[in-house]
mmCIF file of C-alpha atoms in Angstrom:
data_model
loop_
_atom_site.group_PDB
_atom_site.id
_atom_site.type_symbol
_atom_site.label_atom_id
_atom_site.label_comp_id
_atom_site.label_asym_id
_atom_site.label_seq_id
_atom_site.Cartn_x
_atom_site.Cartn_y
_atom_site.Cartn_z
ATOM 1 C CA PHE A 192 -0.047 -50.707 -17.485
ATOM 2 C CA ALA A 193 -1.997 -47.837 -19.049
ATOM 3 C CA LEU A 194 0.689 -47.588 -21.714
ATOM 4 C CA TRP A 195 0.432 -51.282 -22.478
ATOM 5 C CA GLN A 196 -3.360 -51.107 -22.716
ATOM 6 C CA TYR A 197 -2.965 -48.229 -25.128
ATOM 7 C CA ILE A 198 -0.918 -50.376 -27.505
ATOM 8 C CA GLY A 199 -4.081 -52.291 -28.395
ATOM 9 C CA SER A 200 -5.636 -49.124 -29.780
ATOM 10 C CA MET A 201 -2.721 -48.583 -32.160
ATOM 11 C CA LYS A 202 -4.278 -50.996 -34.657
ATOM 12 C CA LYS A 203 -6.394 -47.996 -35.703
ATOM 13 C CA LEU A 204 -3.319 -46.258 -37.077
ATOM 14 C CA SER A 205 -3.394 -46.281 -40.873
ATOM 15 C CA SER A 206 0.354 -46.614 -41.332
ATOM 16 C CA SER A 207 2.232 -49.810 -40.527
ATOM 17 C CA SER A 208 5.396 -47.806 -39.898
ATOM 18 C CA ALA A 209 3.490 -45.563 -37.473
ATOM 19 C CA TYR A 210 2.216 -48.647 -35.653
ATOM 20 C CA CYS A 211 5.731 -50.027 -35.371
ATOM 21 C CA ALA A 212 7.206 -46.749 -34.188
ATOM 22 C CA ALA A 213 4.528 -46.231 -31.545
ATOM 23 C CA ALA A 214 4.727 -49.819 -30.321
ATOM 24 C CA ALA A 215 8.512 -49.673 -30.077
ATOM 25 C CA ALA A 216 8.430 -46.368 -28.200
ATOM 26 C CA LEU A 217 5.919 -47.609 -25.648
ATOM 27 C CA LEU A 218 7.772 -50.879 -25.215
ATOM 28 C CA LEU A 219 11.094 -49.173 -24.556
ATOM 29 C CA TYR A 220 9.391 -46.776 -22.134
ATOM 30 C CA SER A 221 7.954 -49.678 -20.147
ATOM 31 C CA VAL A 222 11.237 -51.598 -20.050
ATOM 32 C CA ALA A 223 13.023 -48.447 -18.923
ATOM 33 C CA GLY A 224 10.520 -48.183 -16.079
ATOM 34 C CA LEU A 225 11.382 -51.693 -14.973
ATOM 35 C CA LEU A 226 15.061 -50.826 -14.898
ATOM 36 C CA VAL A 227 14.373 -47.802 -12.699
ATOM 37 C CA ASN A 228 12.206 -49.848 -10.343
ATOM 38 C CA ALA A 229 14.944 -52.471 -10.033
ATOM 39 C CA PHE A 230 17.409 -49.723 -8.870
ATOM 40 C CA VAL A 231 20.508 -51.805 -9.529
ATOM 41 C CA VAL A 232 20.667 -54.160 -12.496
ATOM 42 C CA THR A 233 23.478 -56.685 -12.808
ATOM 43 C CA THR A 234 23.996 -59.935 -14.604
ATOM 44 C CA ILE A 235 23.878 -63.188 -12.628
ATOM 45 C CA PRO A 236 27.231 -64.911 -12.105
ATOM 46 C CA SER A 237 27.693 -67.972 -14.248
ATOM 47 C CA ALA A 238 28.523 -71.410 -12.913
ATOM 48 C CA SER A 239 32.116 -70.869 -14.082
ATOM 49 C CA SER A 240 32.598 -67.735 -11.949
ATOM 50 C CA SER A 241 36.006 -67.410 -10.341
ATOM 51 C CA SER A 242 34.397 -66.928 -6.917
ATOM 52 C CA SER A 243 34.105 -70.127 -4.884
ATOM 53 C CA HIS A 244 31.435 -68.819 -2.494
ATOM 54 C CA ILE A 245 28.568 -67.194 -4.370
ATOM 55 C CA VAL A 246 25.481 -67.171 -2.172
ATOM 56 C CA LEU A 247 22.131 -66.078 -3.614
ATOM 57 C CA ASN A 248 18.942 -65.663 -1.599
ATOM 58 C CA ALA A 249 16.944 -67.357 -4.310
ATOM 59 C CA LYS A 250 16.495 -70.670 -6.054
ATOM 60 C CA VAL A 251 19.256 -71.063 -8.605
ATOM 61 C CA ILE A 252 18.155 -72.863 -11.761
ATOM 62 C CA ARG A 253 20.927 -74.032 -14.077
ATOM 63 C CA VAL A 254 20.131 -75.363 -17.544
ATOM 64 C CA CYS A 255 22.842 -77.611 -18.975
ATOM 65 C CA GLN A 256 24.233 -76.200 -22.220
ATOM 66 C CA SER A 257 26.424 -79.125 -23.248
ATOM 67 C CA PRO A 258 26.206 -80.125 -26.942
ATOM 68 C CA GLY A 259 24.027 -83.133 -26.118
ATOM 69 C CA CYS A 260 21.518 -81.136 -24.096
ATOM 70 C CA ARG A 261 21.443 -78.392 -26.713
ATOM 71 C CA ASP A 262 20.576 -81.020 -29.307
ATOM 72 C CA ASP A 263 17.721 -82.064 -27.004
ATOM 73 C CA GLY A 264 16.335 -78.519 -26.840
ATOM 74 C CA ALA A 265 18.186 -76.974 -23.899
ATOM 75 C CA GLN A 266 18.188 -73.486 -25.426
ATOM 76 C CA SER A 267 14.399 -73.551 -25.680
ATOM 77 C CA THR A 268 14.167 -74.678 -22.046
ATOM 78 C CA LEU A 269 16.557 -71.917 -20.956
ATOM 79 C CA ASP A 270 14.543 -69.303 -22.866
ATOM 80 C CA SER A 271 11.242 -70.563 -21.448
ATOM 81 C CA LEU A 272 12.467 -70.533 -17.854
ATOM 82 C CA THR A 273 13.947 -67.070 -18.319
ATOM 83 C CA ALA A 274 10.604 -65.797 -19.601
ATOM 84 C CA LEU A 275 8.224 -67.700 -17.326
ATOM 85 C CA ALA A 276 9.879 -68.710 -14.040
ATOM 86 C CA ALA A 277 8.388 -67.297 -10.847
ATOM 87 C CA PRO A 278 9.969 -64.450 -8.862
ATOM 88 C CA GLY A 279 12.853 -65.581 -6.673
ATOM 89 C CA CYS A 280 14.335 -67.883 -9.312
ATOM 90 C CA GLN A 281 17.701 -67.071 -10.863
ATOM 91 C CA ILE A 282 18.037 -68.722 -14.279
ATOM 92 C CA MET A 283 21.570 -69.543 -15.408
ATOM 93 C CA LYS A 284 23.419 -71.493 -18.050
ATOM 94 C CA GLY A 285 24.995 -74.653 -16.660
ATOM 95 C CA GLY A 286 27.679 -77.114 -17.686
ATOM 96 C CA CYS A 287 27.540 -80.843 -18.315
ATOM 97 C CA VAL A 288 26.312 -82.947 -15.370
ATOM 98 C CA SER A 289 26.992 -86.350 -16.999
ATOM 99 C CA LEU A 290 23.364 -87.137 -17.812
ATOM 100 C CA CYS A 291 23.841 -87.177 -21.570
ATOM 101 C CA GLY A 292 20.847 -88.513 -23.483
ATOM 102 C CA ALA A 293 18.394 -87.300 -20.815
ATOM 103 C CA GLY A 294 18.355 -83.638 -21.800
ATOM 104 C CA PRO A 295 17.448 -80.962 -21.370
ATOM 105 C CA VAL A 296 18.836 -81.348 -17.842
ATOM 106 C CA VAL A 297 18.004 -78.724 -15.220
ATOM 107 C CA GLU A 298 19.708 -78.333 -11.827
ATOM 108 C CA ILE A 299 17.857 -76.765 -8.900
ATOM 109 C CA LEU A 300 19.581 -75.358 -5.820
ATOM 110 C CA PRO A 301 17.558 -74.330 -2.730
ATOM 111 C CA ASP A 302 17.171 -70.773 -1.443
ATOM 112 C CA GLY A 303 20.272 -69.131 -0.082
ATOM 113 C CA GLU A 304 22.623 -72.052 -0.680
ATOM 114 C CA ASP A 305 26.163 -71.780 -1.985
ATOM 115 C CA VAL A 306 25.894 -72.497 -5.707
ATOM 116 C CA MET A 307 29.498 -73.644 -5.918
ATOM 117 C CA THR A 308 29.466 -76.252 -3.142
ATOM 118 C CA ILE A 309 26.017 -77.731 -2.529
ATOM 119 C CA SER A 310 24.779 -80.827 -4.338
ATOM 120 C CA SER A 311 21.964 -79.893 -6.706
ATOM 121 C CA ILE A 312 18.698 -81.609 -7.552
ATOM 122 C CA LYS A 313 18.758 -82.667 -11.197
ATOM 123 C CA ARG A 314 15.720 -82.970 -13.459
ATOM 124 C CA LYS A 315 15.832 -84.844 -16.753
ATOM 125 C CA LYS A 316 14.057 -84.101 -20.042
ATOM 126 C CA VAL A 317 12.687 -80.750 -18.909
ATOM 127 C CA LYS A 318 10.520 -79.747 -21.843
ATOM 128 C CA GLY A 319 6.843 -79.911 -22.755
ATOM 129 C CA ASP A 320 4.689 -81.068 -19.844
ATOM 130 C CA ALA A 321 7.754 -81.578 -17.653
ATOM 131 C CA LEU A 322 8.670 -77.925 -18.114
ATOM 132 C CA ILE A 323 5.153 -76.778 -17.188
ATOM 133 C CA SER A 324 5.254 -78.993 -14.089
ATOM 134 C CA LEU A 325 8.586 -77.462 -13.074
ATOM 135 C CA LEU A 326 7.172 -73.950 -13.495
ATOM 136 C CA ASP A 327 4.248 -74.889 -11.232
ATOM 137 C CA GLU A 328 6.646 -76.322 -8.663
ATOM 138 C CA LEU A 329 8.753 -73.164 -8.611
ATOM 139 C CA SER A 330 5.736 -70.896 -8.147
ATOM 140 C CA ASP A 331 5.187 -69.289 -4.737
ATOM 141 C CA GLU A 332 1.697 -67.926 -4.063
ATOM 142 C CA GLU A 333 3.072 -65.141 -1.865
ATOM 143 C CA THR A 334 5.318 -63.644 -4.540
ATOM 144 C CA ASP A 335 4.130 -64.989 -7.896
ATOM 145 C CA ILE A 336 1.459 -63.547 -10.169
ATOM 146 C CA SER A 337 -2.019 -65.088 -9.942
ATOM 147 C CA SER A 338 -2.680 -68.503 -11.461
ATOM 148 C CA SER A 339 -4.991 -67.006 -14.097
ATOM 149 C CA MET A 340 -2.327 -64.489 -15.136
ATOM 150 C CA ARG A 341 0.271 -67.254 -15.234
ATOM 151 C CA GLN A 342 -1.948 -69.332 -17.527
ATOM 152 C CA ARG A 343 -2.369 -66.338 -19.837
ATOM 153 C CA LEU A 344 1.384 -65.730 -19.783
ATOM 154 C CA ILE A 345 2.177 -69.308 -20.770
ATOM 155 C CA MET A 346 -0.527 -69.285 -23.456
ATOM 156 C CA GLY A 347 0.791 -66.050 -24.930
ATOM 157 C CA TYR A 348 4.401 -67.234 -24.793
ATOM 158 C CA GLU A 349 3.560 -70.476 -26.607
ATOM 159 C CA GLN A 350 1.634 -68.508 -29.221
ATOM 160 C CA ALA A 351 4.631 -66.228 -29.677
ATOM 161 C CA LEU A 352 6.726 -69.323 -30.436
ATOM 162 C CA GLU A 353 4.195 -70.319 -33.113
ATOM 163 C CA ALA A 354 4.365 -66.791 -34.495
ATOM 164 C CA LYS A 355 8.159 -66.960 -34.628
ATOM 165 C CA ALA A 356 7.976 -70.219 -36.595
ATOM 166 C CA ALA A 357 5.550 -68.611 -39.064
ATOM 167 C CA TYR A 358 7.765 -65.540 -39.343
ATOM 168 C CA GLU A 359 10.869 -67.610 -40.045
ATOM 169 C CA ALA A 360 8.889 -69.531 -42.685
ATOM 170 C CA LYS A 361 8.018 -66.131 -44.247
ATOM 171 C CA ASP A 362 4.312 -66.692 -43.644
ATOM 172 C CA TYR A 363 4.018 -63.072 -42.621
ATOM 173 C CA GLN A 364 0.232 -62.774 -42.478
ATOM 174 C CA SER A 365 -0.033 -65.699 -40.072
ATOM 175 C CA ALA A 366 2.892 -64.354 -38.068
ATOM 176 C CA ILE A 367 1.269 -60.928 -37.699
ATOM 177 C CA GLN A 368 -1.985 -62.389 -36.397
ATOM 178 C CA LEU A 369 -0.248 -64.798 -34.044
ATOM 179 C CA TYR A 370 2.033 -62.096 -32.683
ATOM 180 C CA GLU A 371 -0.911 -59.740 -32.143
ATOM 181 C CA ASP A 372 -2.805 -62.427 -30.242
ATOM 182 C CA ALA A 373 0.253 -63.376 -28.182
ATOM 183 C CA ILE A 374 0.954 -59.777 -27.215
ATOM 184 C CA GLN A 375 -2.683 -59.104 -26.388
ATOM 185 C CA ILE A 376 -2.888 -62.197 -24.162
ATOM 186 C CA ALA A 377 0.452 -61.995 -22.404
ATOM 187 C CA ARG A 378 1.676 -58.398 -22.245
ATOM 188 C CA ASN A 379 0.034 -57.520 -18.905
ATOM 189 C CA PRO A 380 0.971 -60.811 -17.175
ATOM 190 C CA ALA A 381 4.530 -60.499 -18.514
ATOM 191 C CA MET A 382 4.952 -56.999 -17.147
ATOM 192 C CA ALA A 383 3.342 -57.974 -13.833
ATOM 193 C CA LEU A 384 5.801 -60.868 -13.519
ATOM 194 C CA GLU A 385 8.751 -58.596 -14.283
ATOM 195 C CA GLU A 386 7.648 -56.101 -11.636
ATOM 196 C CA ALA A 387 7.318 -58.912 -9.093
ATOM 197 C CA ARG A 388 10.752 -60.243 -10.025
ATOM 198 C CA ALA A 389 12.353 -56.814 -9.819
ATOM 199 C CA SER A 390 10.780 -56.090 -6.432
ATOM 200 C CA ILE A 391 12.508 -59.071 -4.795
ATOM 201 C CA GLY A 392 15.459 -59.653 -7.118
ATOM 202 C CA GLY A 393 17.731 -56.869 -5.899
ATOM 203 C CA ASP A 394 21.254 -56.903 -7.284
ATOM 204 C CA ASN A 395 20.901 -60.439 -8.639
ATOM 205 C CA TYR A 396 18.203 -59.765 -11.200
ATOM 206 C CA ASP A 397 18.509 -58.564 -14.786
ATOM 207 C CA SER A 398 15.214 -56.861 -15.612
ATOM 208 C CA VAL A 399 15.768 -57.006 -19.370
ATOM 209 C CA LYS A 400 16.193 -60.733 -19.988
ATOM 210 C CA GLY A 401 12.721 -61.717 -18.849
ATOM 211 C CA VAL A 402 10.966 -59.556 -21.441
ATOM 212 C CA ASN A 403 13.269 -60.280 -24.371
ATOM 213 C CA TRP A 404 10.649 -62.568 -25.912
ATOM 214 C CA LEU A 405 8.061 -59.772 -25.745
ATOM 215 C CA VAL A 406 10.489 -57.302 -27.325
ATOM 216 C CA ASP A 407 11.199 -59.833 -30.085
ATOM 217 C CA SER A 408 7.468 -60.333 -30.633
ATOM 218 C CA PHE A 409 6.933 -56.604 -31.190
ATOM 219 C CA ARG A 410 9.989 -56.322 -33.401
ATOM 220 C CA ASN A 411 9.123 -59.298 -35.607
ATOM 221 C CA SER A 412 5.492 -58.201 -35.835
ATOM 222 C CA CYS A 413 6.647 -54.842 -37.144
ATOM 223 C CA ARG A 414 9.084 -56.438 -39.590
ATOM 224 C CA ALA A 415 6.353 -58.773 -40.869
ATOM 225 C CA ARG A 416 4.080 -55.773 -41.518
ATOM 226 C CA LEU A 417 6.782 -54.112 -43.549
ATOM 227 C CA ALA A 418 7.833 -57.238 -45.474
#
């Protein structure tokens, strides 16, 4: 956390390239620390795995990736859940569940159940307020970060999405400011969430995926400064 707090002081550096290099170095150092803390990092089996009895001691969340759901914003829902879901949730891509037109569709399987055999709970149109409600539902006070940190995390993540839109529109000055604000607001909650996930995730948790959005925020902020 001391390293992440130090990033804020890097604005004093006179060179944009120096800022980018220092930010990238500290970011990679922190992510590497998460990988060490996780001990064993593996990818989560997909719903199409050849094994017929995959049992996970966690809630399994599958986001339908059929063409219809993708048109309804399923990729955004998948990315948001990957970044924001509470510890003990395994986020996966899912297949069509025959609820076309009601996407994004999310399936939820209870703790420790066989993901290949049990009937799942299906949620329709999981985006916007419905997505926030699902995140609240998945939160466990015993293992999750505090509610205030979670609010900051969501606020920073949403601001990072605004920054990405500005960056893609080549409005680099707006993107830089938005990215800086997003990182300042959400970096500590994001790292706290990753540590909590890694501490209970064991072999079923990939410590890199959850901070991809933060890595992208740093990277695009640096690119915008150099544009």
